[in-house]
Coordinates of C-alpha atoms in Angstrom, one line a residue:
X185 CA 0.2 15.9 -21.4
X186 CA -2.4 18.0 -20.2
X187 CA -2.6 21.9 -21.0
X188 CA -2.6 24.0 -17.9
X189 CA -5.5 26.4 -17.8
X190 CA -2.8 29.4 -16.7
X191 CA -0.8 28.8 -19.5
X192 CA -3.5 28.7 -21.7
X193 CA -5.0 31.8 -20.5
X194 CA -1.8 33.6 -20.7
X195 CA -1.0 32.2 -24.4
X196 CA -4.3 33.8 -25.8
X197 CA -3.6 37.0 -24.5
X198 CA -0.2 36.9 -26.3
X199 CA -1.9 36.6 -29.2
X200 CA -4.7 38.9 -28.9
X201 CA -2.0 41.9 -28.3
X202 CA 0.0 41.2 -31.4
X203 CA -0.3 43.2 -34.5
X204 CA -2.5 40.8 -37.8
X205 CA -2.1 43.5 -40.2
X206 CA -5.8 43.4 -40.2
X207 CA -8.8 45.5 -38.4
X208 CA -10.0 42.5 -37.2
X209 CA -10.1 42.0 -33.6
X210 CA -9.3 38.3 -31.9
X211 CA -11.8 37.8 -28.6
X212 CA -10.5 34.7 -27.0
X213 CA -13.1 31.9 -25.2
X214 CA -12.0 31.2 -22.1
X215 CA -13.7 28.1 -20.6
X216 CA -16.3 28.2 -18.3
X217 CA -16.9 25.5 -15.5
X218 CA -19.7 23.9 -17.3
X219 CA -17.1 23.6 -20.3
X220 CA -14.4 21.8 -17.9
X221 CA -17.4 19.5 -15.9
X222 CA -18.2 17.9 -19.5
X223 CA -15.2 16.7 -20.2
X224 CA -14.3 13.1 -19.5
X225 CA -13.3 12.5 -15.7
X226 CA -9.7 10.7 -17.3
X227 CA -8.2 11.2 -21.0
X228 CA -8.7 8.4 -22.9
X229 CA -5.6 7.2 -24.0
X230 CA -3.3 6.5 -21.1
X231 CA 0.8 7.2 -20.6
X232 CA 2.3 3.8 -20.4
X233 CA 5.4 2.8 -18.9
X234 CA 7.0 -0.1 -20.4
X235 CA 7.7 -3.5 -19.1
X236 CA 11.1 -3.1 -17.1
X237 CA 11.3 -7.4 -18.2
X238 CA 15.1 -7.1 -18.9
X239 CA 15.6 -5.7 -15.8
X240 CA 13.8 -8.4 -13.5
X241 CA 14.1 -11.6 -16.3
X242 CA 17.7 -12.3 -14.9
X243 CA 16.6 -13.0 -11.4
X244 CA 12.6 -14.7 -12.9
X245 CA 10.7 -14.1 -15.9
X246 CA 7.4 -14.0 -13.4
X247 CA 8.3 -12.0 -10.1
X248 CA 5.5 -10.3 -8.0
X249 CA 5.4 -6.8 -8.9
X250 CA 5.2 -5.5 -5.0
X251 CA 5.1 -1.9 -5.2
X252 CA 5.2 1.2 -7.4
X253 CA 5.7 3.9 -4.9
X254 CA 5.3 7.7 -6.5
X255 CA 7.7 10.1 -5.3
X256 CA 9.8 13.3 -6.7
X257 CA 13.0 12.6 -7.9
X258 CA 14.2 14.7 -10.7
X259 CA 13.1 18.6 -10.9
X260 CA 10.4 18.7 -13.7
X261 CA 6.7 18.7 -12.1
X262 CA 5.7 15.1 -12.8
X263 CA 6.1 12.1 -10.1
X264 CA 8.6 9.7 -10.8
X265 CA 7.9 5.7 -9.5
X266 CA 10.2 3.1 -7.8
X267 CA 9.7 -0.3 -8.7
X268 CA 9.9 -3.8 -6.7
X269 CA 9.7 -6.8 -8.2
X270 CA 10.5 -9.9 -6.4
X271 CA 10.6 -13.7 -7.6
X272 CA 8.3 -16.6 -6.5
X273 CA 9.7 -19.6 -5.5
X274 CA 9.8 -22.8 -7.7
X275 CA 9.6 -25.1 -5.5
X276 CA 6.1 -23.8 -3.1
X277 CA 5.8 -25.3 -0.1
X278 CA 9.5 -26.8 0.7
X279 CA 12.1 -25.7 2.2
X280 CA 14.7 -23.4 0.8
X281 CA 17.7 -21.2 2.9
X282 CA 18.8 -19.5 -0.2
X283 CA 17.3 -15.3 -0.3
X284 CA 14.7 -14.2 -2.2
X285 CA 15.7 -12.8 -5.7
X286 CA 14.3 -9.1 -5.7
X287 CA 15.4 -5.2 -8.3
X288 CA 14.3 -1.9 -7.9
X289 CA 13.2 -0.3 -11.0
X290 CA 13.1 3.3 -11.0
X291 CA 10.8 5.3 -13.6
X292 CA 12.2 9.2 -14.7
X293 CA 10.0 11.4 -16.1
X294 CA 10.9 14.2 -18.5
X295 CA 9.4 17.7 -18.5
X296 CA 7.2 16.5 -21.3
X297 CA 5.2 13.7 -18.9
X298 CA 7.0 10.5 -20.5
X299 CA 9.0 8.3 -18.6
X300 CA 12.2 6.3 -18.8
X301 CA 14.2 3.8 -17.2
X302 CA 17.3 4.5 -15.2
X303 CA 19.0 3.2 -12.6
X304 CA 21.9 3.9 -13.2
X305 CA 21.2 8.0 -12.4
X306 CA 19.3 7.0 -9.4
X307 CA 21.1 4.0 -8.1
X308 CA 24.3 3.8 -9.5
X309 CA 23.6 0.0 -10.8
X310 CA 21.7 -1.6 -13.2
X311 CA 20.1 -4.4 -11.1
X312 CA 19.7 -3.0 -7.4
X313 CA 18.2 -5.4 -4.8
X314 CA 16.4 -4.5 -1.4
X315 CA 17.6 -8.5 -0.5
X316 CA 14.4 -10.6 -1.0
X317 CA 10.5 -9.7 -0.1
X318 CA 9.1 -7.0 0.7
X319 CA 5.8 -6.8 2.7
X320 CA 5.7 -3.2 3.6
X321 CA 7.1 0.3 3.6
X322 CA 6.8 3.9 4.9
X323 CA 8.4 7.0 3.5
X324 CA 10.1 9.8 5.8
X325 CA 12.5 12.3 5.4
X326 CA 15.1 10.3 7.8
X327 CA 18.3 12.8 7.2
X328 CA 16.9 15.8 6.7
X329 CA 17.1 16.7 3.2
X330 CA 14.3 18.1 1.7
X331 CA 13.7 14.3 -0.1
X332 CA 11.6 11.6 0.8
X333 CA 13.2 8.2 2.4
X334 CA 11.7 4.9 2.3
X335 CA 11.8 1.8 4.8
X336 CA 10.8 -1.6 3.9
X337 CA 9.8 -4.5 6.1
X338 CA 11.8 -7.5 4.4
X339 CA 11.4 -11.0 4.4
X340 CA 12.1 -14.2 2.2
X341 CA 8.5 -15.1 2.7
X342 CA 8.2 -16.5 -1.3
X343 CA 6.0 -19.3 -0.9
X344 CA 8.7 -21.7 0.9
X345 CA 7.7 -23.7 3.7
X346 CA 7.2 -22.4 6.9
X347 CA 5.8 -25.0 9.7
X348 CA 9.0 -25.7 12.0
X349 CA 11.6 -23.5 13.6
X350 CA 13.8 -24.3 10.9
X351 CA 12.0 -23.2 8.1
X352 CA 10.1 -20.2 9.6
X353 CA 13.9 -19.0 10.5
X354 CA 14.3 -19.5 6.6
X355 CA 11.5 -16.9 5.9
X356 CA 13.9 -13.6 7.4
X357 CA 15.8 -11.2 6.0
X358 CA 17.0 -7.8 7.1
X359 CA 15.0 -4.5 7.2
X360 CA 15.8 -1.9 4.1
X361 CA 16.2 1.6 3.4
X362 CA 16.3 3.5 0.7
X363 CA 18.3 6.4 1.9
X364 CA 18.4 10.1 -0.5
X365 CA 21.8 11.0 -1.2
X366 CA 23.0 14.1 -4.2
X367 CA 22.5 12.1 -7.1
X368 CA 19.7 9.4 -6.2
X369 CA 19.5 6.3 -3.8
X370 CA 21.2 4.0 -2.0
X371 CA 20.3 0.9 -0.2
X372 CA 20.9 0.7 3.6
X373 CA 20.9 -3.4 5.1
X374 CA 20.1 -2.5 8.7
X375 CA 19.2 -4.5 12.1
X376 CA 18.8 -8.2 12.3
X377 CA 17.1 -10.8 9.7
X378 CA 13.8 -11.0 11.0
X379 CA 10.3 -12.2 9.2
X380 CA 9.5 -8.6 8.4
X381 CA 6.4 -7.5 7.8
X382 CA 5.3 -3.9 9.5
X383 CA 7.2 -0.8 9.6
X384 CA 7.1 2.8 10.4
X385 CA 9.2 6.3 9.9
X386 CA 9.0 9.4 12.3
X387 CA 11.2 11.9 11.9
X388 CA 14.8 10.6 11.7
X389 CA 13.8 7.2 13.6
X390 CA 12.6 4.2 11.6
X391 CA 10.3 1.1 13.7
X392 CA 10.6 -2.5 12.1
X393 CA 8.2 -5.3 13.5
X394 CA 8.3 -9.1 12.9
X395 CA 8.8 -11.8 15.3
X396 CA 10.9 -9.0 17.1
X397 CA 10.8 -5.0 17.8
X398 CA 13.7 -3.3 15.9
X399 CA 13.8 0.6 16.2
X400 CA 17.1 3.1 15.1
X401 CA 17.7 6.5 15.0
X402 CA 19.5 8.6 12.8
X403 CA 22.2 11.3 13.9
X404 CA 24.9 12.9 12.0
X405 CA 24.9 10.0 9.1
X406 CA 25.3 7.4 12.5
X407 CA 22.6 5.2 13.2
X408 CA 21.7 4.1 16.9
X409 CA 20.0 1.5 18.2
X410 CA 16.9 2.2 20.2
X411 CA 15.1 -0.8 20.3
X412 CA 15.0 -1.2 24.2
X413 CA 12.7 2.3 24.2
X414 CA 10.3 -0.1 21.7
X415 CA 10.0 -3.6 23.0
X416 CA 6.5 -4.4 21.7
X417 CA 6.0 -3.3 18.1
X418 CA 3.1 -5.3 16.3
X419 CA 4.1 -7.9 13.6
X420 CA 0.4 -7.7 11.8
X421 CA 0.0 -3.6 12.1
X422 CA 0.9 -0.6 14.0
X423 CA 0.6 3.7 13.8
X424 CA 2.8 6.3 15.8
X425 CA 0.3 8.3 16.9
X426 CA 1.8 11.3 19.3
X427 CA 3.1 9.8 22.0
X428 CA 1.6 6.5 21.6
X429 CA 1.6 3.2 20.1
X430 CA -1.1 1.6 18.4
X431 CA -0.2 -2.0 18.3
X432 CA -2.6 -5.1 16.8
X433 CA -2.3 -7.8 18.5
X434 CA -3.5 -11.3 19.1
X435 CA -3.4 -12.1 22.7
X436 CA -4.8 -15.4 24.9
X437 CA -7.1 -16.2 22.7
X438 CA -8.4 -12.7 21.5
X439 CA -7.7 -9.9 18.7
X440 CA -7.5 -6.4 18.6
X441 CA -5.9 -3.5 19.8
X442 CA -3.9 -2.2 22.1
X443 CA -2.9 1.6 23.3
X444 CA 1.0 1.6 24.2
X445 CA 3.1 4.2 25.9
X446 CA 6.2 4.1 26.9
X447 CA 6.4 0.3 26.8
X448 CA 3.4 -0.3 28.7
X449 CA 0.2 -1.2 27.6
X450 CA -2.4 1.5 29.1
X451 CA -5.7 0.4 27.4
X452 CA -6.8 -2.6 25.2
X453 CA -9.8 -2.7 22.9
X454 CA -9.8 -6.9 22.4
X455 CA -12.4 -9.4 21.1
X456 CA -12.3 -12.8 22.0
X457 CA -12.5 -15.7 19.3
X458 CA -15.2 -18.1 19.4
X459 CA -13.3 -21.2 18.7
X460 CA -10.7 -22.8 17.0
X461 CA -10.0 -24.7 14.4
X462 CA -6.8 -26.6 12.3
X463 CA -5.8 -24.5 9.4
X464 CA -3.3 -24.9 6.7
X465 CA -1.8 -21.9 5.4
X466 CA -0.7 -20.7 1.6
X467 CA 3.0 -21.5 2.2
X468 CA 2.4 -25.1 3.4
X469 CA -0.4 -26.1 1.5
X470 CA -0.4 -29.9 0.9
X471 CA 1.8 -30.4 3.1
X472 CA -0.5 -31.8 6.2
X473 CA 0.9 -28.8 8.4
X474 CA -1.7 -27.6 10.4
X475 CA -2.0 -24.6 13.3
X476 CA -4.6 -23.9 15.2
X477 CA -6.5 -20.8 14.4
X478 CA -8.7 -18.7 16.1
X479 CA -12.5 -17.8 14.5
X480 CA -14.0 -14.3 14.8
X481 CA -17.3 -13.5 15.2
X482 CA -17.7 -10.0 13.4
X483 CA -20.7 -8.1 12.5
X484 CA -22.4 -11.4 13.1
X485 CA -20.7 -13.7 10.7
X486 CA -17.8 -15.8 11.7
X487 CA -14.3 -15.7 10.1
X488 CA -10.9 -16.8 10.3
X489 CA -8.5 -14.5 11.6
X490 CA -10.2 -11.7 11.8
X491 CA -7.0 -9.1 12.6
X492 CA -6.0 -5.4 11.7
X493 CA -3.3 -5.6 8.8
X494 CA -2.9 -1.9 8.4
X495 CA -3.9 1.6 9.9
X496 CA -3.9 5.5 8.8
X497 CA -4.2 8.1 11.0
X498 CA -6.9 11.0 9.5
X499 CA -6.9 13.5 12.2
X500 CA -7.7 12.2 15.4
X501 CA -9.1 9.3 13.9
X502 CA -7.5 6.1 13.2
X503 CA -8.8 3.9 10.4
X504 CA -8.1 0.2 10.6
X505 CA -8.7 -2.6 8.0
X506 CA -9.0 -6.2 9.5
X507 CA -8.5 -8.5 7.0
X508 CA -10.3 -11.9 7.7
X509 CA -11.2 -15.1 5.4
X510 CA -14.4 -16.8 4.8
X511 CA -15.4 -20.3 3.3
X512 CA -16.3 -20.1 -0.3
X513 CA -19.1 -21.9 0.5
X514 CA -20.5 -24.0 4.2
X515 CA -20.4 -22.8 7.8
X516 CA -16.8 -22.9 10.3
X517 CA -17.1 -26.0 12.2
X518 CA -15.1 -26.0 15.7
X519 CA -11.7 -28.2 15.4
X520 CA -12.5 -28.6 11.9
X521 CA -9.8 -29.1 9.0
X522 CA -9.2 -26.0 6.8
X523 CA -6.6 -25.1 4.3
X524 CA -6.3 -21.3 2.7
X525 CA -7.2 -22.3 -0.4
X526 CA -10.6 -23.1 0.8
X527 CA -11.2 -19.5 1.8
X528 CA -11.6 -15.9 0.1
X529 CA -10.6 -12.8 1.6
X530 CA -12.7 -10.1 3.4
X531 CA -11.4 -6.7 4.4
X532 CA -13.5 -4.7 7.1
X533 CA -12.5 -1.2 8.1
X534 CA -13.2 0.1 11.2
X535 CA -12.7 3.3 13.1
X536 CA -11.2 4.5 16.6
X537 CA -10.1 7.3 19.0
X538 CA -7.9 8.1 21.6
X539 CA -9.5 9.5 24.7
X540 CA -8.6 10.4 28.3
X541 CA -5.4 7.1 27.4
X542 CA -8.6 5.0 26.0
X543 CA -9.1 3.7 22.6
X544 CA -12.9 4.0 21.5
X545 CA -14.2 2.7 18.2
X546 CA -16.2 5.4 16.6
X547 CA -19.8 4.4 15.1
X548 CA -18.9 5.7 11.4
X549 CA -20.8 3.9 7.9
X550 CA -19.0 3.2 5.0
X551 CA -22.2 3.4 2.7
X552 CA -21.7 1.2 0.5
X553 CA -18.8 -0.8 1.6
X554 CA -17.6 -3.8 -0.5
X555 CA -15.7 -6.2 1.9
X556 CA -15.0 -8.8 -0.5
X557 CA -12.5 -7.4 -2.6
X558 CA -9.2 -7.8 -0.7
X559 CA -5.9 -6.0 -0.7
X560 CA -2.7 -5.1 1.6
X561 CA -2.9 -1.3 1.6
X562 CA -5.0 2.0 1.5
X563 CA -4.4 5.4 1.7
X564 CA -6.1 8.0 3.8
X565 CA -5.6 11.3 1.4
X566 CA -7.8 13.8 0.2
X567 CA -8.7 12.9 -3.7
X568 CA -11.7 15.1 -3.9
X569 CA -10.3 18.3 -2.7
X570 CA -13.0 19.0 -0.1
X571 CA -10.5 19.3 3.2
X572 CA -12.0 16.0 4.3
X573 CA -9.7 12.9 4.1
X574 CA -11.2 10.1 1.8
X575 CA -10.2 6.3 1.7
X576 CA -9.0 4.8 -1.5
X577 CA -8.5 1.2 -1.1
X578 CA -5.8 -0.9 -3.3
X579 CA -7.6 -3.7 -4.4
X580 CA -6.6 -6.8 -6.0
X581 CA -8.6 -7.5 -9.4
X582 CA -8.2 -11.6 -9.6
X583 CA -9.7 -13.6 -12.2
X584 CA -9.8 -16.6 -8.8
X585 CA -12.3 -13.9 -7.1
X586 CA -16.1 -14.6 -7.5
X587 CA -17.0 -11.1 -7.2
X588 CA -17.1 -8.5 -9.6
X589 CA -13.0 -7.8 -10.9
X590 CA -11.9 -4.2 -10.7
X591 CA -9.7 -4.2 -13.1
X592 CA -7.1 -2.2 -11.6
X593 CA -9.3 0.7 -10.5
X594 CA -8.8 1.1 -6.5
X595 CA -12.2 0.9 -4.5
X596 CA -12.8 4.8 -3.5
X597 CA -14.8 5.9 -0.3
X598 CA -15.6 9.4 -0.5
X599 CA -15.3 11.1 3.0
X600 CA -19.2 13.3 4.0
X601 CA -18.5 14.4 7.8
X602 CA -19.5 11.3 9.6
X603 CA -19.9 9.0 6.8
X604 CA -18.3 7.7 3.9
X605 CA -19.7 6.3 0.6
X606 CA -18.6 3.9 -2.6
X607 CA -17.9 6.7 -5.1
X608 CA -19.2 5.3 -8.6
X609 CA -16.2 4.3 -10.6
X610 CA -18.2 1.9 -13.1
X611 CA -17.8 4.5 -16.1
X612 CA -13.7 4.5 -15.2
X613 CA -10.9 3.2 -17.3
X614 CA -9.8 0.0 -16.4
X615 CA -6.3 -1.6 -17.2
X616 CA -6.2 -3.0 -20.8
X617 CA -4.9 -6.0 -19.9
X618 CA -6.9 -8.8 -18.8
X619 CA -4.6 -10.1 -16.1
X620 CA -4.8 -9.7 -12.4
X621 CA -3.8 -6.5 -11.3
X622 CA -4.2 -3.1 -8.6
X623 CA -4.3 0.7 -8.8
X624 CA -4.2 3.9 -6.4
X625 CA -5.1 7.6 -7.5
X626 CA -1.8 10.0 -7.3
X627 CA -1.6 13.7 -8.7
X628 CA 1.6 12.3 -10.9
X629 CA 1.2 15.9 -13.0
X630 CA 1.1 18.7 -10.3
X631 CA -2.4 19.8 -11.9
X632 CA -4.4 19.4 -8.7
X633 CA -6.5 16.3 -9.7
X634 CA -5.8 13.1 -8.8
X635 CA -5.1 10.8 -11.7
X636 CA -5.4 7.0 -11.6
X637 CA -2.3 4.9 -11.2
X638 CA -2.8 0.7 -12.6
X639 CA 0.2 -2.3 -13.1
X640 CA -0.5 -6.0 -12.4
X641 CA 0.3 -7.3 -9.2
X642 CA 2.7 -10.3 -10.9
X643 CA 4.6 -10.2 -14.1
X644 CA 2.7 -12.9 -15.6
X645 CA 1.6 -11.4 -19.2
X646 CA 3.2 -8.2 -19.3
X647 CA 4.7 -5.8 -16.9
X648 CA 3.4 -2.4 -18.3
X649 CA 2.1 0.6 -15.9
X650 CA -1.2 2.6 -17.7
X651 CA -1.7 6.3 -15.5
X652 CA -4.9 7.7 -17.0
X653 CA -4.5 11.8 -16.5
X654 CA -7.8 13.4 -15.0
X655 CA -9.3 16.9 -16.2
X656 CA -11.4 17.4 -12.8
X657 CA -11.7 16.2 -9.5
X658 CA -13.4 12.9 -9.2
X659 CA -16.4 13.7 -7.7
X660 CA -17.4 16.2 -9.9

């Protein structure tokens, strides 16, 4: 746990105005900045949070571990974290009606920075269950008391097959919530089963988008349906953003974005595909299922897909990954045969405003950018504590990846008015174990540093959480 420079300020005083018995006078050192620059960016040895294996082992001994979302629950100073695990299916690739097996794990910390397992004070159960997969989730303050909610676009999306009405109906589940009551959590089942997979929170309404719009709104503990007012929400992505919409879509043969308000579409910012070609996806591979998909021609190189999976808003500014696959080695041939397991990843950010009811991609470098490290999520938060939003990207270290592996430690872009650049994080810790795994930077101490977050993104080896405290801001 790391000493507070207050407190230590204060305690040498105390101890300078105390009687010794003796003449001699005590003249404390306080640190100077140069003092607090040379010490290590992170502490060394890392708080761990143990494997939560004989709370996920009765539903699989291997689940994906989805999220670890940082939040406040108790009243000491340090952020607590709620777990998701969900379970793989056995049998990839064929059919299966039965839900995905998923538990929420909550971590407690004490006013001494360790942490501890317990449901039971939060949830009231031993094994909760959000009811199968979750892809994403936002956090709100839906009923208005002072503690953070959190919505979760669900799905059953485990690696069962998916290439016929029957089995892509198979894939959906109904949205969750994790509502605040006086003692913890509970979990809300709300709207239809849908194939989940983008969602939203504003104020006391909550957006849910899969192959359908769902949209509710919260009033005196009764929720409404409003999902006529939101017809058009995007399965891949989309941001509230005032009184718009910012929806990506994939539209006659083109990808991009479009600019909604009240249910109609007043501007689209689109580019069209240059051909197609037969592609087999991860959740029917081997089967001989193939879809047409659309290749993108971006920054000069072509890709498959090629569409925005997730947005921030920084400002007036909204910042947009597109996530897109690439051959691991040859050129896309037109019509050609492709399965996903042929590919690797590539995330591209790009960068847009609203004006005059117009979206307008902004001109802005990412010095540095490395678009061959993928992940799902990023957040658009100020880790250098300069008043300028930074990116810090949550990637995926996998061993099946050709470039360099991470290790846990997130890819950070450093925010310089019109630019952004790779921050350095060579001489960082990385997570101990040599399995695949992701990380994110959080403030889990209240010191005003951001400290840096790592777990493995499936339970194959060990299940463990290492959050290495900082002593500075990461830039220094």
């Amino acid at each position: 746990m790391k000493i507070r420079s207050l407190y230590f300020v204060l305690c040498l005083i105390l101890i300078s105005s105390c009687g010794t018995g003796s003449d001699n006078t005590y003249s404390p050192t306080i640190p100077t900045a140069e003092d607090i620059s040379s010490q290590p960016l992170f502490n060394q040895t890392p708080i761990k949070l143990s494997d939560a294996a004989s709370y996920y082992s009765e539903s699989c001994n291997k689940p994906s571990f989805q999220f670890l979302i940082p939040t406040l629950i108790n009243d000491d100073i340090y952020t607590d974290f709620i777990a998701h695990f969900w379970c793989d299916t056995l049998t990839p690739a064929e059919f299966d009606d039965q839900p995905t097996q998923d538990v929420l794990v909550t971590y407690l910390s004490d006013s001494f920075g360790g942490y501890s397992i317990n449901n039971i004070e939060v949830f009231g159960e031993i094994q909760p269950k959000l009811g199968g997969a979750s892809r994403k989730y936002a956090r709100g303050d839906l009923n208005d008391d002072g503690k953070e909610d959190f919505a979760f676009a669900m799905n059953w999306e485990d690696g069962r097959a998916a290439f016929d009405s029957e089995s892509i109906i198979a894939n959906y589940a109904r949205p969750s919530i994790l509502m605040s009551n006086e003692s913890g959590y509970e979990v809300l089942r709300i709207g239809q089963p849908d194939w989940g997979h983008s969602v939203q929170i504003k104020d006391n309404k909550v957006f849910f988008a899969g192959h359908s719009s769902q949209a509710f709104e919260l009033n005196n503990s009764e929720w409404t349906e409003i999902s006529d007012e939101y017809t058009d929400l995007s399965f891949a992505s989309f941001i509230l953003f005032d009184d718009y919409i910012v929806n990506s879509v994939r539209r006659n043969d083109s990808q991009g974005l479009e600019l909604i308000r009240n249910n109609t579409v007043v501007h689209s910012l689109l580019t069209r595909e240059k051909f197609k070609v037969n592609f087999e996806s991860w959740n029917n591979d081997g089967t001989g299922n193939y879809s047409l998909l659309g290749v993108y021609n971006i920054r000069g190189e072509n890709y498959f897909h090629g569409m925005t999976a997730e947005m921030c808003r920084q400002e007036d500014l909204i910042i947009a990954a597109i996530n897109a696959s690439k051959l691991k080695s040859g050129e896309i041939n037109e019509n050609g045969y492709y399965s996903e397991t042929d590919t690797v990843p590539v995330v591209i950010f790009a960068f847009y405003e609203i004006f005059n009811e117009e979206l307008i991609e902004r001109n802005i470098e990412i010095i540095g950018e490395e678009i061959n490290h993928n992940f799902n999520f990023f957040d658009c938060i100020d880790v250098d504590n300069d008043d300028q939003n930074d990116i810090v990207a949550q990637v995926f270290s996998q061993d099946w990846n050709e470039q360099d592996n991470n290790r846990g430690v997130p890819e950070v872009y450093i925010r310089n008015m019109n630019a952004y650049f790779n921050l350095n994080t060579t001489d960082w810790p990385t997570y101990t174990i040599d399995i695949d795994s992701q990380g994110y930077l959080h403030d889990i101490d209240s010191s005003g540093t951001f400290d840096l977050i790592m777990f493995p993104l499936r339970v194959n080896t060990s299940g463990e959480i290492e959050i290495y405290t900082s002593n500075r801001n990461i830039s220094d």
